[in-house]
């Protein structure tokens, strides 16, 4: 019986590659739509986009085929453009169909919501008909806490409980409004109205300096996008409200932004990871 032998150099490089892959795949956190793995070097993480969708504080669950691939692309596209206009973000680069390399940040436990037109919870809360333009863009904050259902909070809560210092909250709010101006123009140029969206921010520590950076994702999961002419909803409300054609809506947003995966929608069912 023949014995297969490997050179020590081969074995060493094989095990070093294996150890690196294991390190890259070590899961840090699993959220509703994304998984975070340890990154290839200190201070980095890998953000993996799933097809899972949830709504109404996890009460409704489902899958939107190809959503992870599309959101990875859309978020890359938007974060890159925001970086170009001087908004600091956690995004480093896209790694493959479903993963992107990001900087490790300490997430500030706030959902920062910017609204241009009444929809969703503000319509219910204030009795405003969906689609009513707001007198001006409005920034709202929710405390990120699944057990409490992400309650609405005000600046007093945020600073009194120390979730963000007053000057950090000012910076976050001014970034949120700049992002809104930029994204409103970007989406209108492809025939989409930006109704509202949610942002998350993190603290990035470099040496002893702290910087606030945009984190998480920006995608049809976190934005309301309506067709300019027909007001057709092209976002997660299609899933929340059982409107049908959910996959198609996500694809349509990517198509309009010019970033459908190379070979079109068929690419969405391709392999998860191409390293
Ligand atoms: N949003 C989000 N995650 C949340 C809550 C809201 O991405 O946990 C987004 C949502 O997609 C919408 C905006 O934030 O674009 C405003 O959502 P709203 O407060 O109206 O809540 P909803 O109606 O989604 O419950």
Coordinates of C-alpha atoms and ligand atoms in Angstrom, one line a residue:
X1 CA 0.0 0.0 0.0
X2 CA 1.5 3.3 -1.1
X3 CA 2.1 6.0 1.5
X4 CA 1.4 9.6 0.4
X5 CA 4.0 12.0 1.8
X6 CA 3.8 15.8 2.0
X7 CA 6.8 18.1 2.3
X8 CA 7.0 20.0 5.6
X9 CA 6.7 23.4 3.7
X10 CA 3.5 22.2 2.1
X11 CA 2.0 21.1 5.4
X12 CA 3.1 24.3 7.1
X13 CA 1.5 26.5 4.4
X14 CA -1.6 24.3 4.4
X15 CA -2.1 24.6 8.1
X16 CA -1.3 28.3 8.1
X17 CA -4.0 28.8 5.4
X18 CA -6.5 26.6 7.4
X19 CA -5.8 28.5 10.6
X20 CA -6.3 31.8 8.8
X21 CA -9.6 30.6 7.3
X22 CA -10.8 29.4 10.6
X23 CA -9.9 32.8 12.1
X24 CA -11.8 34.5 9.3
X25 CA -14.9 32.4 9.9
X26 CA -15.0 32.7 13.6
X27 CA -18.5 34.1 14.3
X28 CA -18.8 37.1 16.6
X29 CA -22.4 37.9 16.4
X30 CA -25.6 36.8 14.5
X31 CA -28.3 39.4 13.9
X32 CA -31.6 39.2 12.0
X33 CA -30.2 39.9 8.5
X34 CA -26.4 39.7 9.0
X35 CA -23.7 37.7 10.6
X36 CA -20.5 39.2 11.8
X37 CA -17.3 37.2 11.7
X38 CA -13.8 38.0 13.0
X39 CA -11.8 39.8 10.3
X40 CA -8.5 38.8 8.7
X41 CA -6.6 41.3 10.7
X42 CA -7.0 43.1 14.1
X43 CA -9.6 45.9 14.0
X44 CA -11.5 44.3 11.1
X45 CA -14.7 42.3 10.8
X46 CA -16.4 40.4 8.0
X47 CA -20.1 41.3 7.5
X48 CA -22.1 38.5 5.9
X49 CA -25.5 39.4 4.4
X50 CA -28.2 36.7 4.8
X51 CA -31.5 36.3 2.8
X52 CA -33.4 36.2 6.1
X53 CA -36.0 38.9 6.6
X54 CA -37.8 39.8 9.8
X55 CA -40.4 42.5 10.6
X56 CA -42.6 43.7 13.5
X57 CA -39.8 43.1 16.1
X58 CA -39.2 39.5 14.9
X59 CA -42.9 38.4 14.9
X60 CA -42.8 38.0 11.1
X61 CA -40.0 35.9 9.6
X62 CA -39.2 34.9 6.0
X63 CA -36.6 34.6 3.3
X64 CA -36.1 36.9 0.4
X65 CA -34.1 35.0 -2.2
X66 CA -31.0 36.9 -3.3
X67 CA -31.5 39.8 -0.8
X68 CA -28.2 39.2 0.9
X69 CA -26.3 39.5 -2.4
X70 CA -28.2 42.6 -3.4
X71 CA -27.9 44.4 -0.1
X72 CA -24.2 43.7 0.0
X73 CA -23.9 45.4 -3.4
X74 CA -26.2 48.3 -2.6
X75 CA -24.6 49.0 0.8
X76 CA -21.1 48.9 -0.8
X77 CA -22.3 51.3 -3.5
X78 CA -23.8 53.7 -1.0
X79 CA -21.1 53.6 1.6
X80 CA -18.4 54.1 -1.1
X81 CA -20.2 57.2 -2.4
X82 CA -20.8 58.6 1.1
X83 CA -17.1 58.0 1.8
X84 CA -16.4 60.1 -1.4
X85 CA -18.3 63.1 0.0
X86 CA -16.4 62.9 3.3
X87 CA -18.8 60.8 5.5
X88 CA -16.6 58.4 7.5
X89 CA -17.9 54.8 7.3
X90 CA -17.0 51.4 8.6
X91 CA -16.8 50.0 5.1
X92 CA -13.4 48.8 3.8
X93 CA -14.2 46.7 0.7
X94 CA -16.5 44.0 -0.6
X95 CA -15.0 40.6 -0.4
X96 CA -17.4 38.4 -2.4
X97 CA -21.1 38.1 -3.2
X98 CA -22.3 38.1 0.4
X99 CA -19.5 39.5 2.5
X100 CA -17.7 42.8 3.0
X101 CA -14.8 43.8 5.1
X102 CA -15.6 46.4 7.7
X103 CA -13.7 48.2 10.5
X104 CA -14.6 47.0 14.0
X105 CA -16.5 49.7 15.8
X106 CA -18.4 50.0 19.1
X107 CA -22.0 50.3 18.0
X108 CA -23.9 53.2 19.5
X109 CA -27.2 51.7 20.6
X110 CA -29.4 54.0 18.6
X111 CA -31.4 53.6 15.4
X112 CA -31.3 57.0 13.8
X113 CA -34.2 57.5 11.5
X114 CA -34.5 60.3 8.9
X115 CA -37.9 61.0 7.4
X116 CA -38.9 63.1 4.4
X117 CA -42.4 61.8 3.8
X118 CA -44.9 60.3 6.3
X119 CA -45.0 56.4 6.3
X120 CA -44.8 53.5 8.8
X121 CA -44.6 54.3 12.5
X122 CA -44.8 58.2 12.2
X123 CA -48.1 57.8 10.2
X124 CA -49.6 55.7 13.0
X125 CA -48.2 57.8 15.8
X126 CA -49.3 61.1 14.5
X127 CA -52.3 60.1 12.3
X128 CA -50.6 61.3 9.1
X129 CA -51.7 59.7 5.9
X130 CA -48.9 57.7 4.2
X131 CA -47.3 59.8 1.5
X132 CA -47.8 63.2 3.1
X133 CA -44.7 65.2 2.6
X134 CA -43.2 66.4 6.0
X135 CA -42.7 70.1 6.5
X136 CA -39.0 69.4 6.7
X137 CA -36.7 66.4 7.1
X138 CA -37.1 65.0 10.6
X139 CA -34.6 63.0 12.6
X140 CA -35.8 60.5 15.2
X141 CA -34.0 58.2 17.5
X142 CA -34.9 54.7 18.8
X143 CA -33.0 52.8 21.5
X144 CA -31.6 49.7 20.0
X145 CA -33.0 47.0 22.3
X146 CA -34.9 44.0 20.8
X147 CA -36.4 43.0 24.2
X148 CA -38.0 46.5 24.4
X149 CA -39.0 46.6 20.7
X150 CA -36.5 49.5 19.9
X151 CA -38.5 52.2 21.8
X152 CA -38.7 55.8 20.5
X153 CA -36.4 58.0 22.6
X154 CA -35.5 61.7 22.7
X155 CA -32.1 63.5 23.0
X156 CA -32.6 63.9 26.8
X157 CA -32.8 60.1 27.2
X158 CA -29.7 59.6 25.0
X159 CA -27.5 62.0 26.8
X160 CA -28.8 61.3 30.3
X161 CA -28.3 57.5 30.0
X162 CA -24.9 58.1 28.3
X163 CA -25.7 56.3 25.1
X164 CA -24.0 59.2 23.3
X165 CA -22.5 62.4 24.6
X166 CA -24.2 65.7 23.5
X167 CA -21.4 66.6 21.0
X168 CA -21.5 63.0 19.6
X169 CA -25.2 63.2 19.1
X170 CA -24.9 66.6 17.3
X171 CA -22.3 65.0 15.0
X172 CA -24.5 62.0 14.4
X173 CA -27.5 64.2 13.6
X174 CA -25.5 66.4 11.2
X175 CA -24.1 63.3 9.4
X176 CA -27.7 61.9 9.2
X177 CA -29.0 65.1 7.5
X178 CA -26.0 65.2 5.1
X179 CA -26.6 61.6 4.2
X180 CA -30.3 62.3 3.6
X181 CA -29.5 65.2 1.2
X182 CA -27.0 63.1 -0.7
X183 CA -29.2 59.9 -0.9
X184 CA -32.3 61.9 -1.8
X185 CA -30.5 63.3 -4.9
X186 CA -28.9 59.9 -5.7
X187 CA -32.2 58.1 -5.6
X188 CA -34.2 60.7 -7.4
X189 CA -31.8 60.5 -10.3
X190 CA -32.9 56.9 -10.8
X191 CA -36.6 57.6 -10.3
X192 CA -36.9 56.7 -6.6
X193 CA -38.2 58.8 -3.8
X194 CA -36.4 58.4 -0.5
X195 CA -39.3 58.3 2.0
X196 CA -37.3 57.5 5.1
X197 CA -34.4 55.4 6.3
X198 CA -32.5 54.1 9.3
X199 CA -28.8 54.6 10.1
X200 CA -26.6 53.2 12.8
X201 CA -23.3 54.7 13.9
X202 CA -20.3 53.4 15.8
X203 CA -17.2 54.7 17.6
X204 CA -14.0 53.9 15.9
X205 CA -10.9 54.1 18.1
X206 CA -7.6 54.9 16.4
X207 CA -4.7 55.2 18.9
X208 CA -6.4 57.4 21.6
X209 CA -8.7 59.2 19.2
X210 CA -12.4 58.4 18.8
X211 CA -14.3 59.1 15.6
X212 CA -18.0 58.6 15.0
X213 CA -18.5 56.6 11.8
X214 CA -21.5 55.3 9.8
X215 CA -21.9 51.6 10.4
X216 CA -24.4 48.7 9.6
X217 CA -25.9 48.9 6.1
X218 CA -28.0 51.1 3.8
X219 CA -30.3 49.0 1.6
X220 CA -33.9 48.4 0.8
X221 CA -34.1 46.6 4.2
X222 CA -33.4 49.9 5.9
X223 CA -34.9 52.5 3.5
X224 CA -38.4 53.2 2.1
X225 CA -38.1 53.8 -1.6
X226 CA -41.1 54.6 -3.8
X227 CA -41.2 54.9 -7.6
X228 CA -41.3 58.6 -8.4
X229 CA -44.1 58.2 -10.9
X230 CA -46.3 55.4 -9.6
X231 CA -45.5 55.5 -5.8
X232 CA -44.9 51.7 -6.1
X233 CA -43.0 50.5 -3.0
X234 CA -39.6 49.1 -3.8
X235 CA -38.4 48.1 -0.3
X236 CA -39.0 45.9 2.7
X237 CA -42.6 47.1 3.0
X238 CA -43.4 44.6 0.2
X239 CA -42.4 41.8 2.7
X240 CA -43.8 43.5 5.8
X241 CA -47.2 44.0 4.1
X242 CA -47.3 40.9 1.9
X243 CA -47.4 43.0 -1.3
X244 CA -45.7 40.3 -3.4
X245 CA -42.8 40.7 -5.9
X246 CA -40.4 41.2 -3.0
X247 CA -37.3 39.8 -4.7
X248 CA -38.1 41.8 -7.8
X249 CA -38.4 45.0 -5.9
X250 CA -34.9 44.6 -4.4
X251 CA -33.5 43.7 -7.9
X252 CA -35.2 46.7 -9.4
X253 CA -33.4 49.1 -6.9
X254 CA -30.1 47.4 -7.8
X255 CA -30.9 47.6 -11.5
X256 CA -31.7 51.3 -11.3
X257 CA -28.5 52.0 -9.4
X258 CA -26.6 50.1 -12.2
X259 CA -25.3 47.4 -9.8
X260 CA -27.2 44.2 -10.5
X261 CA -24.7 41.3 -10.1
X262 CA -22.6 40.8 -13.3
X263 CA -24.8 38.2 -15.0
X264 CA -28.2 39.6 -13.9
X265 CA -30.6 38.1 -11.4
X266 CA -29.5 34.5 -12.1
X267 CA -26.2 35.4 -10.4
X268 CA -28.2 35.9 -7.2
X269 CA -28.4 32.1 -6.6
X270 CA -24.7 31.6 -7.1
X271 CA -22.2 30.4 -4.5
X272 CA -22.1 32.3 -1.3
X273 CA -18.4 32.8 -1.0
X274 CA -15.8 33.2 -3.6
X275 CA -12.6 33.8 -1.7
Ligands
LIG1 N1 -36.1 50.7 10.0 C1 -35.1 49.8 10.0 N2 -35.0 48.9 11.1 C2 -35.8 49.0 12.2 C3 -36.9 50.0 12.2 C4 -37.0 50.8 11.1 O1 -34.4 49.6 9.1 O2 -35.7 48.3 13.2 C5 -36.3 51.6 8.9 C6 -37.5 51.2 8.1 O3 -37.2 50.3 7.0 C7 -38.0 52.6 7.5 C8 -37.5 53.6 8.6 O4 -36.5 52.9 9.3 O5 -37.3 52.9 6.3 C9 -38.6 54.1 9.5 O6 -39.3 53.0 10.0 P1 -40.5 53.1 11.0 O7 -40.2 53.9 12.2 O8 -41.6 53.7 10.2 O9 -40.9 51.7 11.5 P2 -41.7 50.5 10.8 O10 -42.9 51.1 10.1 O11 -40.7 49.9 9.8 O12 -42.0 49.6 11.9

